[in-house]
Short mmCIF file of C-alpha atoms in Angstrom, two decimals:
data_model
loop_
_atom_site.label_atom_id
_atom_site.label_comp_id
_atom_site.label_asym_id
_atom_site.label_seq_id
_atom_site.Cartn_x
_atom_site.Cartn_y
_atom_site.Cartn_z
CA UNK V 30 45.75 22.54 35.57
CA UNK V 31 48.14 20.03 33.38
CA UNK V 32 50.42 19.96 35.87
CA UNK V 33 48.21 19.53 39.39
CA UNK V 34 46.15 16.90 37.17
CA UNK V 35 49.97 14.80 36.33
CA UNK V 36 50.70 15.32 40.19
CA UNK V 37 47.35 13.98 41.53
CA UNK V 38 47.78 10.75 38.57
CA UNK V 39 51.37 10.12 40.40
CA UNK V 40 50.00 10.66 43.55
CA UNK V 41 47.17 8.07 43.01
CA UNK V 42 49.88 5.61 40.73
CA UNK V 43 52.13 5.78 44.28
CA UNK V 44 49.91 4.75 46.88
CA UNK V 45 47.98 2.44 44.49
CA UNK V 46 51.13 0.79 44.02
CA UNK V 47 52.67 0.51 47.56
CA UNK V 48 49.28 -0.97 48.82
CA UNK V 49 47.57 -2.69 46.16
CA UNK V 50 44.84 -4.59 48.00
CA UNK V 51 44.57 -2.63 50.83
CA UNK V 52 43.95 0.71 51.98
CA UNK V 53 41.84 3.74 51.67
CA UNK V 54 42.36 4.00 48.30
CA UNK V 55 41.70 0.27 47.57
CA UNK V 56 38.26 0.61 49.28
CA UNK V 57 37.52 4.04 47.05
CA UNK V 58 38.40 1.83 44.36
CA UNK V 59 35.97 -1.04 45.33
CA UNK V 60 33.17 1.48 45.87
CA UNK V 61 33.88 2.79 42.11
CA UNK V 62 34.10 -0.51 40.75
CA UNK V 63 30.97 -1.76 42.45
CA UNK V 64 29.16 1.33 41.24
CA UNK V 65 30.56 0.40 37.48
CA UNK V 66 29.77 -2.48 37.99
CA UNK V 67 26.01 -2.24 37.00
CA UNK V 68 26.75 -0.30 33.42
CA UNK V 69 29.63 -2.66 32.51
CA UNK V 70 27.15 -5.86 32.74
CA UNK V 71 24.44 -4.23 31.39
CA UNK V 72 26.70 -3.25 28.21
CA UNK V 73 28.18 -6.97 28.29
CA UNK V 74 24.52 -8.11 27.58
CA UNK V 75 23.79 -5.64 25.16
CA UNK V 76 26.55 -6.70 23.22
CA UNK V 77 26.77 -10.52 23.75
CA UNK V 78 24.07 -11.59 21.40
CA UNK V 79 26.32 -10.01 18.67
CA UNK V 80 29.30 -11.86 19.74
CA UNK V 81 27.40 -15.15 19.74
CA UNK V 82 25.97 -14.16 16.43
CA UNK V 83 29.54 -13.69 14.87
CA UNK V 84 30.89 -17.59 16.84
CA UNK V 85 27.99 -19.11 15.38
CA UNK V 86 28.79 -18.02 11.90
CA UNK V 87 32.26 -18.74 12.49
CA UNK V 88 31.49 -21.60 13.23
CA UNK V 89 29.40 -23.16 11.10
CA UNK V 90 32.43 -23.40 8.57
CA UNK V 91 34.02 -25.94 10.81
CA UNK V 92 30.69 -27.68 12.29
CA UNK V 93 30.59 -30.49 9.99
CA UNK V 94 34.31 -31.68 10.73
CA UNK V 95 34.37 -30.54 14.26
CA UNK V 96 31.07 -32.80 14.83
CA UNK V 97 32.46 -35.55 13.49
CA UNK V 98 35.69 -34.77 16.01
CA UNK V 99 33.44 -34.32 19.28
CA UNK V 100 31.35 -37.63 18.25
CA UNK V 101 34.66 -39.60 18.21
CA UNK V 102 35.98 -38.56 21.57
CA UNK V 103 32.29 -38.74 23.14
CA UNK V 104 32.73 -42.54 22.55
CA UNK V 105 36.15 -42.36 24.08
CA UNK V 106 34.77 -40.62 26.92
CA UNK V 107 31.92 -42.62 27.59
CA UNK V 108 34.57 -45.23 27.67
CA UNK V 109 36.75 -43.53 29.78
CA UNK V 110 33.81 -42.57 32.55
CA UNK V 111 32.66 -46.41 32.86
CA UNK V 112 36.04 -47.51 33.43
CA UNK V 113 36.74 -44.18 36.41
CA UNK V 114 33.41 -44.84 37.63
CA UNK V 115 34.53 -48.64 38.97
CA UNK V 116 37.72 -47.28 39.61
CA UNK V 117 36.46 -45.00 41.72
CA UNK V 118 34.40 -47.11 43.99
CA UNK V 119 37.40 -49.37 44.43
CA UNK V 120 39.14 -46.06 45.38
CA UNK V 121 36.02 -45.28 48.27
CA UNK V 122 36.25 -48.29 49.59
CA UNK V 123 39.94 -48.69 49.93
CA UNK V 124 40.16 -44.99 51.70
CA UNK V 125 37.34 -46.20 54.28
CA UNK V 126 39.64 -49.37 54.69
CA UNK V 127 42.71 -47.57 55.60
CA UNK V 128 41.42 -45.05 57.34
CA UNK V 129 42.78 -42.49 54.77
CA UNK V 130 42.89 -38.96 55.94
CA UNK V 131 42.79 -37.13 52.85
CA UNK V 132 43.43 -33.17 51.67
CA UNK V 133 40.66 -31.02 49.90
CA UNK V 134 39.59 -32.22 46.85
CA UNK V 135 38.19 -30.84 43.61
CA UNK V 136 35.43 -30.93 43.00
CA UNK V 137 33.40 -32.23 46.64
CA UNK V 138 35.09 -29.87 48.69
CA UNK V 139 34.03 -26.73 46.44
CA UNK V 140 31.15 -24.62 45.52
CA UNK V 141 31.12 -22.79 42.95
CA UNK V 142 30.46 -18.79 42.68
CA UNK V 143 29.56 -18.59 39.20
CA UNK V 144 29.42 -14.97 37.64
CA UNK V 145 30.12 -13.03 34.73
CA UNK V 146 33.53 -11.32 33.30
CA UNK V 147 33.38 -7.23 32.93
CA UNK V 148 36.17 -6.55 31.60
CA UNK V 149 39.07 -8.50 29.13
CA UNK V 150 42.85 -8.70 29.36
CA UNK V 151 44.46 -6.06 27.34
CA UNK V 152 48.14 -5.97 26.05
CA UNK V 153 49.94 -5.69 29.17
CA UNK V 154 47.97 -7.28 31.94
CA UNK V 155 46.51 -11.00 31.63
CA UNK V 156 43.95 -9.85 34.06
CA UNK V 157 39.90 -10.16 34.04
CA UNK V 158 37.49 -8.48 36.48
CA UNK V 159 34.96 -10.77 37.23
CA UNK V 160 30.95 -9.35 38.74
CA UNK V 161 31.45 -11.56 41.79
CA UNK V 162 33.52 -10.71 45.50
CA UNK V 163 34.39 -10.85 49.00
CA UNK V 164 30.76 -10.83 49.61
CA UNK V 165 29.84 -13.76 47.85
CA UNK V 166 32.88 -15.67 49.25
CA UNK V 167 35.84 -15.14 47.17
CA UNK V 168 38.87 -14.42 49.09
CA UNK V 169 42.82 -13.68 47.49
CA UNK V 170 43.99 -16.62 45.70
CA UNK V 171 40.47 -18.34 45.02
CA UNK V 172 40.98 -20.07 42.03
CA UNK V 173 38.60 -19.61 38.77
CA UNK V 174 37.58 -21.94 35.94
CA UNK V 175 35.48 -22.08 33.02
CA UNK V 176 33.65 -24.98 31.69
CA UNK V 177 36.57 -26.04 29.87
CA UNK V 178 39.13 -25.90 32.81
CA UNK V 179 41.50 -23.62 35.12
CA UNK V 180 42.12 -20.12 33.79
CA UNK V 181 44.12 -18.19 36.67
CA UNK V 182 43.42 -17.10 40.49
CA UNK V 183 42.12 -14.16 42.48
CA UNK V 184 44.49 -11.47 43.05
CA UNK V 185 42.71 -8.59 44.08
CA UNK V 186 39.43 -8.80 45.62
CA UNK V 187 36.59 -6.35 46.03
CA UNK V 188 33.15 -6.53 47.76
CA UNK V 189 31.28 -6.33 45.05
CA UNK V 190 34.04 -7.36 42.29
CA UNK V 191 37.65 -8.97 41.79
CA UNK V 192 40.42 -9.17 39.52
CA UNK V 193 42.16 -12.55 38.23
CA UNK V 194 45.43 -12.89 36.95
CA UNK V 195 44.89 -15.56 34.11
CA UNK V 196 47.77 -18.05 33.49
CA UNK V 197 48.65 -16.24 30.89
CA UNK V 198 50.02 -13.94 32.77
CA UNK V 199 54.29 -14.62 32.47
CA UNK V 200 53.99 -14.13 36.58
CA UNK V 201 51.61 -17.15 36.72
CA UNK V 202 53.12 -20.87 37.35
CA UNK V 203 50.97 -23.91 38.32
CA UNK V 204 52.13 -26.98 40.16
CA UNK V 205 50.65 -29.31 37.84
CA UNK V 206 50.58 -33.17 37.18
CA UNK V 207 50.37 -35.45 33.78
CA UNK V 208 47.96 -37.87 35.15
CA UNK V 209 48.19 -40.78 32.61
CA UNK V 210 52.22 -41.25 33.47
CA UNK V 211 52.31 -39.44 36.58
CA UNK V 212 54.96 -36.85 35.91
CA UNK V 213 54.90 -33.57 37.43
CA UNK V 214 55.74 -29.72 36.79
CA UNK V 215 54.69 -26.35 36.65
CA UNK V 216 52.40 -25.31 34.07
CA UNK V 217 53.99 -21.66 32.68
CA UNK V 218 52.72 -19.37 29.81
CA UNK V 219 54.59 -20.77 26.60
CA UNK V 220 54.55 -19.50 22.87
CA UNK V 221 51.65 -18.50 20.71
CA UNK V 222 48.94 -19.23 23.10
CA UNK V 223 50.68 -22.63 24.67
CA UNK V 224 51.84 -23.73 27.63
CA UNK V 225 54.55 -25.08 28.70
CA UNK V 226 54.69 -28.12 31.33
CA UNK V 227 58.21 -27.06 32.63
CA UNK V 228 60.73 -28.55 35.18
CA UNK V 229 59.94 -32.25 33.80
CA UNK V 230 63.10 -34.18 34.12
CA UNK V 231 64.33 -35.73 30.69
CA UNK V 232 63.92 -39.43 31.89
CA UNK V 233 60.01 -39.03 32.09
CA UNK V 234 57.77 -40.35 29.54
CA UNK V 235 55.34 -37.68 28.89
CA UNK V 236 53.30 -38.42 25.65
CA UNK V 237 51.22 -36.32 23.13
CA UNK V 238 47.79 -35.90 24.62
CA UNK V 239 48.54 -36.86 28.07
CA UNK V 240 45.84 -34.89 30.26
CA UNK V 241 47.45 -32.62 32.52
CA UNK V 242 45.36 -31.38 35.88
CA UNK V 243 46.80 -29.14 38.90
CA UNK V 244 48.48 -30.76 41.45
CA UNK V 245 47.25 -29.54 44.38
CA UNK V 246 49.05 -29.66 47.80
CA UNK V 247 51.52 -32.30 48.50
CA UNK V 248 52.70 -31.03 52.11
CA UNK V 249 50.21 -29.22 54.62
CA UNK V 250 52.71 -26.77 55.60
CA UNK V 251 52.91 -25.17 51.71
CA UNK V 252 49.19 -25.21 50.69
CA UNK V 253 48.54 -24.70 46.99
CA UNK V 254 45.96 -22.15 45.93
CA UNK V 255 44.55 -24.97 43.19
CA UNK V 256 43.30 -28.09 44.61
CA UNK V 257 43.97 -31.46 43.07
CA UNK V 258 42.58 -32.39 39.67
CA UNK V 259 41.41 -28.83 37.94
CA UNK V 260 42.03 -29.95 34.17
CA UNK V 261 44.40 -27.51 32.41
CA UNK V 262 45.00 -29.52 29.13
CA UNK V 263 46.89 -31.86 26.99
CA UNK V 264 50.16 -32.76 26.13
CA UNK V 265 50.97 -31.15 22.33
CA UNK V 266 54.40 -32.59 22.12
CA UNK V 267 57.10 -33.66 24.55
CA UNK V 268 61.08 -33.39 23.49
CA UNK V 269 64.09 -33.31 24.75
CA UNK V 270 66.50 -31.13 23.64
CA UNK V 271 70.55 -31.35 23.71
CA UNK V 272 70.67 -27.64 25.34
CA UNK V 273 67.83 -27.61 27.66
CA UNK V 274 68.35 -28.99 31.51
CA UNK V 275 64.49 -30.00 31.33
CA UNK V 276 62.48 -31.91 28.70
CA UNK V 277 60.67 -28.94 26.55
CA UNK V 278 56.71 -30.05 27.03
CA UNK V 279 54.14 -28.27 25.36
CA UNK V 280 50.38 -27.97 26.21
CA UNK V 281 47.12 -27.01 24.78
CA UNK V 282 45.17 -25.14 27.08
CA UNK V 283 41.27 -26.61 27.46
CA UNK V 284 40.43 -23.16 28.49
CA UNK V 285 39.67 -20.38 25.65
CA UNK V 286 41.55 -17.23 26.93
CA UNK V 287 40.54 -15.10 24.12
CA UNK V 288 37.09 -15.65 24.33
CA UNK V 289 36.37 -15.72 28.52
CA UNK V 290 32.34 -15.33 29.51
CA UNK V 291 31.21 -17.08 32.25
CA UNK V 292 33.06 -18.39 35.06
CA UNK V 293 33.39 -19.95 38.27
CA UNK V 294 35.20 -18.96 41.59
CA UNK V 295 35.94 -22.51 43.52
CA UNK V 296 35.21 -21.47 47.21
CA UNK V 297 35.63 -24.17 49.82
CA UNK V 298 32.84 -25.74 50.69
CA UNK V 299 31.86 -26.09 54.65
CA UNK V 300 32.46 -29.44 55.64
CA UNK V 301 29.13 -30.86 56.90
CA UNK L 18 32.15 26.66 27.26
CA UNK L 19 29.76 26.21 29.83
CA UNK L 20 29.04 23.54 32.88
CA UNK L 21 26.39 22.06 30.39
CA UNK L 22 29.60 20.96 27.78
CA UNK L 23 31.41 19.97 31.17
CA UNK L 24 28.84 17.63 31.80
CA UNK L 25 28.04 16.60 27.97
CA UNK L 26 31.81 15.85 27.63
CA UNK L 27 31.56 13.86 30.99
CA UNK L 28 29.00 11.53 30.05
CA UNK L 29 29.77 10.96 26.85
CA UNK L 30 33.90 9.95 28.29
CA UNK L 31 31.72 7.84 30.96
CA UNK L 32 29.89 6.05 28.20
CA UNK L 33 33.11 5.41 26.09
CA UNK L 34 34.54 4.30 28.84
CA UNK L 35 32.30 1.76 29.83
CA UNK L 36 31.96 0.68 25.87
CA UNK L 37 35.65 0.03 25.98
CA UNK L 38 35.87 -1.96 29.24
CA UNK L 39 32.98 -4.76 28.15
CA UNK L 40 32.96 -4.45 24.49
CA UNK L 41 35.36 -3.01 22.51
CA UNK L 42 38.34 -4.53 24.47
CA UNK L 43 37.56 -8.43 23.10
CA UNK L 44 37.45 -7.17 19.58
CA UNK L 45 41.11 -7.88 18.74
CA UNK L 46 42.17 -7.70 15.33
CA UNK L 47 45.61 -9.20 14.37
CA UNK L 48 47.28 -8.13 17.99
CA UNK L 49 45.41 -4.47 17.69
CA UNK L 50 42.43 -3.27 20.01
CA UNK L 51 39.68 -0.30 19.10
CA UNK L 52 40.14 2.39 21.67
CA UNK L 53 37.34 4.18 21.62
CA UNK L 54 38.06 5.93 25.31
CA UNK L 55 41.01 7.22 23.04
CA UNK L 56 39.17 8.21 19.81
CA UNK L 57 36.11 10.15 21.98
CA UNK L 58 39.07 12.10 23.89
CA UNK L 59 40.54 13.36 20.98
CA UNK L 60 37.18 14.53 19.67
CA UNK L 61 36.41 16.02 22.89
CA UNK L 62 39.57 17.72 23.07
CA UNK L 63 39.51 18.95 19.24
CA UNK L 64 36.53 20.49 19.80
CA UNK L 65 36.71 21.78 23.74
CA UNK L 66 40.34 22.55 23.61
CA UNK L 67 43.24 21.58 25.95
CA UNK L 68 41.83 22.36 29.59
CA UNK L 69 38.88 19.77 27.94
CA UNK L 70 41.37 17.52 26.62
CA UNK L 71 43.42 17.36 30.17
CA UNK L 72 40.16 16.97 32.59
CA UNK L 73 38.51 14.32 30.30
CA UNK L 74 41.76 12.12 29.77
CA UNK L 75 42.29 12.16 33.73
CA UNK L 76 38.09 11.37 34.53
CA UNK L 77 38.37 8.48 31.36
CA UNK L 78 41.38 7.11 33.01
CA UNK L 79 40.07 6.95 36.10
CA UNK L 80 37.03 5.35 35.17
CA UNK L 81 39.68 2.96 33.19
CA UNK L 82 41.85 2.14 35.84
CA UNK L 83 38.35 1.31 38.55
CA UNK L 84 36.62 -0.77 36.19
CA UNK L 85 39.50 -2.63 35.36
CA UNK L 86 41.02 -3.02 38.91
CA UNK L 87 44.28 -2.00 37.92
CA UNK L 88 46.67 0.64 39.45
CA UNK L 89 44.81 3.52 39.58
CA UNK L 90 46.49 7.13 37.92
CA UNK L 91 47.72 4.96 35.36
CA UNK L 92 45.47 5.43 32.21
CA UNK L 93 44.82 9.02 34.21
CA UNK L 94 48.55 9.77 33.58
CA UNK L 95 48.99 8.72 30.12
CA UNK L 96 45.40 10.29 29.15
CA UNK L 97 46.01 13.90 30.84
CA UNK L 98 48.59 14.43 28.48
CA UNK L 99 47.05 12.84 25.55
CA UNK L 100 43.90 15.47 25.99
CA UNK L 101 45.89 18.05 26.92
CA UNK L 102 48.36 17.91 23.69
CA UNK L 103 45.30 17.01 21.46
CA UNK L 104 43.89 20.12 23.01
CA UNK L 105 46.59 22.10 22.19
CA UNK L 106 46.96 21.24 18.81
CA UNK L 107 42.87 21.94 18.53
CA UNK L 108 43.04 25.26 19.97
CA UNK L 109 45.96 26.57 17.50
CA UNK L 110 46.71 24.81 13.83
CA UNK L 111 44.43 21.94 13.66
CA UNK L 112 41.44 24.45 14.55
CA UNK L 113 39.92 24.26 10.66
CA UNK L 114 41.46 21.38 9.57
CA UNK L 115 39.11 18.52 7.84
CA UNK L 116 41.91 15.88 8.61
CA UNK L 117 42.66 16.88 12.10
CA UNK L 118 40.52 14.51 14.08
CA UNK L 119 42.45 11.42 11.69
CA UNK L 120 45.38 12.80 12.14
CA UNK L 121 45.01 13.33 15.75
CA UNK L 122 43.98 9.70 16.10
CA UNK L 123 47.04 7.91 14.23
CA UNK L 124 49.08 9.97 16.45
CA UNK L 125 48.20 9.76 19.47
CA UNK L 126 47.10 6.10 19.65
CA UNK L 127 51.24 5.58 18.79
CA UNK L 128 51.87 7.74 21.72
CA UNK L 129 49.52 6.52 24.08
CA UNK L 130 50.97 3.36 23.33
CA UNK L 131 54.24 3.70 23.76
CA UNK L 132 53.60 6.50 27.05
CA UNK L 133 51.63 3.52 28.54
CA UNK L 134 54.56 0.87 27.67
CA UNK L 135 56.83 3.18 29.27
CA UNK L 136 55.16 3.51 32.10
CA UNK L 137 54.58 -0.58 32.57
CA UNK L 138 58.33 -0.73 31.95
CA UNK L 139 59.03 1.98 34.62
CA UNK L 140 56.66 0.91 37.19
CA UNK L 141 58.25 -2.69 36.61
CA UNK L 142 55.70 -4.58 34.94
CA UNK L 143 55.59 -6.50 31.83
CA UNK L 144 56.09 -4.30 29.33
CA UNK L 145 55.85 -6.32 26.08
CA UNK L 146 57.16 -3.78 23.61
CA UNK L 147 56.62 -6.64 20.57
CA UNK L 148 53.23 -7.45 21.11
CA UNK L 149 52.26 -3.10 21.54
CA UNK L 150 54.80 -2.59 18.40
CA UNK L 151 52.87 -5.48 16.14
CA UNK L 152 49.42 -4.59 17.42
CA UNK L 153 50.07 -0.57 16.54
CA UNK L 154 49.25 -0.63 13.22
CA UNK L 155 46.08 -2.83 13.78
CA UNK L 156 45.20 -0.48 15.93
CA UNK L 157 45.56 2.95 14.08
CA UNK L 158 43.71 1.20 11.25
CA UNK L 159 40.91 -0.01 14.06
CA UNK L 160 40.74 3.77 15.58
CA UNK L 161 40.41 5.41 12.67
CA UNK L 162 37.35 3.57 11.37
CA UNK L 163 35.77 4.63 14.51
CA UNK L 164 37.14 8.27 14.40
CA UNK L 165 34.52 9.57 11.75
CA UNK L 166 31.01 8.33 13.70
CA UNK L 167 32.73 8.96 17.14
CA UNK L 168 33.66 12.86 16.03
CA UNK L 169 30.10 12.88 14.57
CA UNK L 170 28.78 12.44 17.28
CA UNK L 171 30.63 14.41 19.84
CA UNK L 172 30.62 17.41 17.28
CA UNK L 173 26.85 17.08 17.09
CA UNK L 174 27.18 17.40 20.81
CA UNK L 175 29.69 20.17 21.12
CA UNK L 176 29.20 22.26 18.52
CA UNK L 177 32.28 23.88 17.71
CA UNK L 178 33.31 27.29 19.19
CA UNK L 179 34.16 30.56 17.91
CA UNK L 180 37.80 31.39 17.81
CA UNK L 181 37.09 33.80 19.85
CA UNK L 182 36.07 31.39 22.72
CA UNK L 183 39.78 29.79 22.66
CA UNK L 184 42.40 30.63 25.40
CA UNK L 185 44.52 32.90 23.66
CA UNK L 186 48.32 32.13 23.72
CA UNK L 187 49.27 35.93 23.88
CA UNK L 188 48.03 38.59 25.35
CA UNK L 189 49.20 42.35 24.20
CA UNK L 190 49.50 44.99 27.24
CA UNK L 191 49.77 48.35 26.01
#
């Protein structure tokens, strides 16, 4: 029995390997995981009310500082909103002038598909499985934020369910862009929960808590699967170094990796 | 053993399964996780013996691998021989032994470990061997606080057999 069980495991690791999201056995698989689906949120609500009752005693040791922090950059924000709101008219009205022909943008050209994650990253793969899938719109490569910002894309996808690969993952690299100088690079997983903005050449000026934001596509004929101006997080420090061909820039992550809950699939939205 | 343990030892891998994928895989403690797909294997195995302890690990893994969306036989592989040696070591010297389901535990969850690392590394993938070598401890010391209510409650479930009920390793002819 040991040994036909081992074989029928190898069997199974083999073809789920040579055709990972397609496939007879990819559609058994989707027909499992839609029928798990049900127990796993049902246990995920069952439990959450515990988890929120452990964060909120957690954090009510840091409330009174943290408070004071969020009140400070609320006024900077509010600040920061008047002064994108005029810019932004300006912006309107200069596209309509010159008949600018623009790509997708985040977020007007989205919807979101917001749903629920069933199961967590372990050890080995960055990966989530998230309650929503191809039937509510989300297709390979859809990306997927939280409230905070971008977390990772679709990689497998399921009728009922689908799996993201978070960035994370050391396979995951993000054209991205430092919006208050300009600079770009790829956002790649760096030490102890950072990231690292990499490929920046050493002459850029790239200063602590720049905001950095995906790229998006630059040329039609090599779409990106993030659109233009997903936040992904601020500069933490920028240096060059005498060894390194690139200047070593490190970023904090808005996005809380260990502690995912509800997020949102960006479909494209039809174009009325 | 009967269908009706067959189908106790089922659903009770089917809820631990489902326990592990939405619960008790966010509770990470200093790198470590609580397995407790792992911990109600072993008890099921203990107490049902190796052909148990191989049939559970594959089902457990299965369910593993489907909720997860990962390759699927992986967990299966890993867990099939988990059971099976857990069963094993039920059905012959750790039959009567107070510290066998701990022992059992600390073991295997350093096995399963490193049989799943190998496997990554084989297949491939990342294989962090630092962050599964740091997080062991955390998670012996997480596995075995759940090893005494988890074996509570599958041994309330499976009562424990004769000895006479165990496959017997030889047989005398003559």
């Amino acid at each position: 029995m040991l040994v036909g069980l081992v074989l029928l495991a190898l069997v199974l690791l083999t073809v789920s390997f040579r055709s990972p999201t397609s496939g007879a056995l990819h559609s058994a698989q989707g027909w499992g995981a839609a029928a798990l689906r049900p127990f796993q949120v049902a246990a995920e609500r069952v439990a959450r009310p515990f988890g929120d009752a452990y964060d909120w005693a957690a954090g009510l040791a840091s409330a009174k500082s943290e408070n004071e922090k969020l009140r400070k950059q609320l006024r900077d924000a509010t600040a920061t909103a008047t002064a994108n709101a005029d810019a932004r008219q300006q912006l309107a009205e200069l596209k309509r002038l010159m008949h600018y022909e623009g790509l997708k943008s985040f977020p007007n050209d989205y919807r979101a598909v917001n749903t629920t994650v069933i199961s967590f990253p372990g050890t080995f793969a960055k990966q989530v499985t998230i309650a929503a899938g191809s039937d509510d719109g989300i297709a390979l490569n859809t990306p997927v934020v939280t409230a905070d910002g971008l977390i990772g894309h679709v990689t497998n996808v399921f009728p009922k369910t689908a799996q993201v690969t978070l960035l994370t993952d050391p396979s995951s690299s993000v054209p991205a862009i430092d919006v208050t100088h300009g600079v770009t690079g790829l956002i790649q997983r760096g030490p102890q929960g950072t990231f690292i903005l990499n490929r920046v050449p050493k002459d850029a000026v790239v200063e602590k808590g720049d905001l950095i934001v995906t790229r998006g596509t630059v040329d039609r004929r090599y779409p990106d699967y993030y659109p233009r101006g997903i936040q992904v997080g601020t500069v933490l420090s920028a240096s060059p170094s005498d060894i390194a061909t690139f200047l070593t820039v490190q970023v904090t992550p808005f996005a809380q990796f260990d502690s995912l809950d509800a997020v949102a699939a960006l479909v494209p939205a039809k174009r009325k | 053993m009967s269908a009706v343990d067959g189908l106790k030892a089922a659903a009770l891998l089917f809820v631990a399964a489902i326990l592990q994928l939405s619960i008790f895989s966010q509770a990470r403690v200093l790198g470590g996780e609580p397995d407790l797909l792992l911990v109600t294997l072993v008890a099921v195995a203990l107490l049902r013996g190796s052909l148990f302890g191989a049939g559970g690990g594959f089902f457990g893994g299965l369910i593993l691998d489907t909720g997860t969306l990962s390759k699927l036989g992986l967990s299966s592989l890993v867990l099939t021989v988990a059971g099976y040696w857990i069963g094993r070591y039920g059905e012959t010297t750790g039959r009567d032994r107070r510290h066998a389901p701990f022992l059992s535990v600390a073991t295997i969850t350093a096995l399963y470990s490193f049989g799943v690392l190998v496997v990554h590394f084989v297949l491939g993938e990342p294989a962090p061997a630092g962050a599964v070598f740091r997080g062991l401890l955390p998670s012996i010391v997480l596995n075995l606080i759940l090893t005494a209510p988890t074996y509570w409650l599958v041994r309330r479930l499976l009562r424990p057999l004769d000895r006479g009920d165990y496959a017997t390793e030889v047989q005398l002819l003559g």
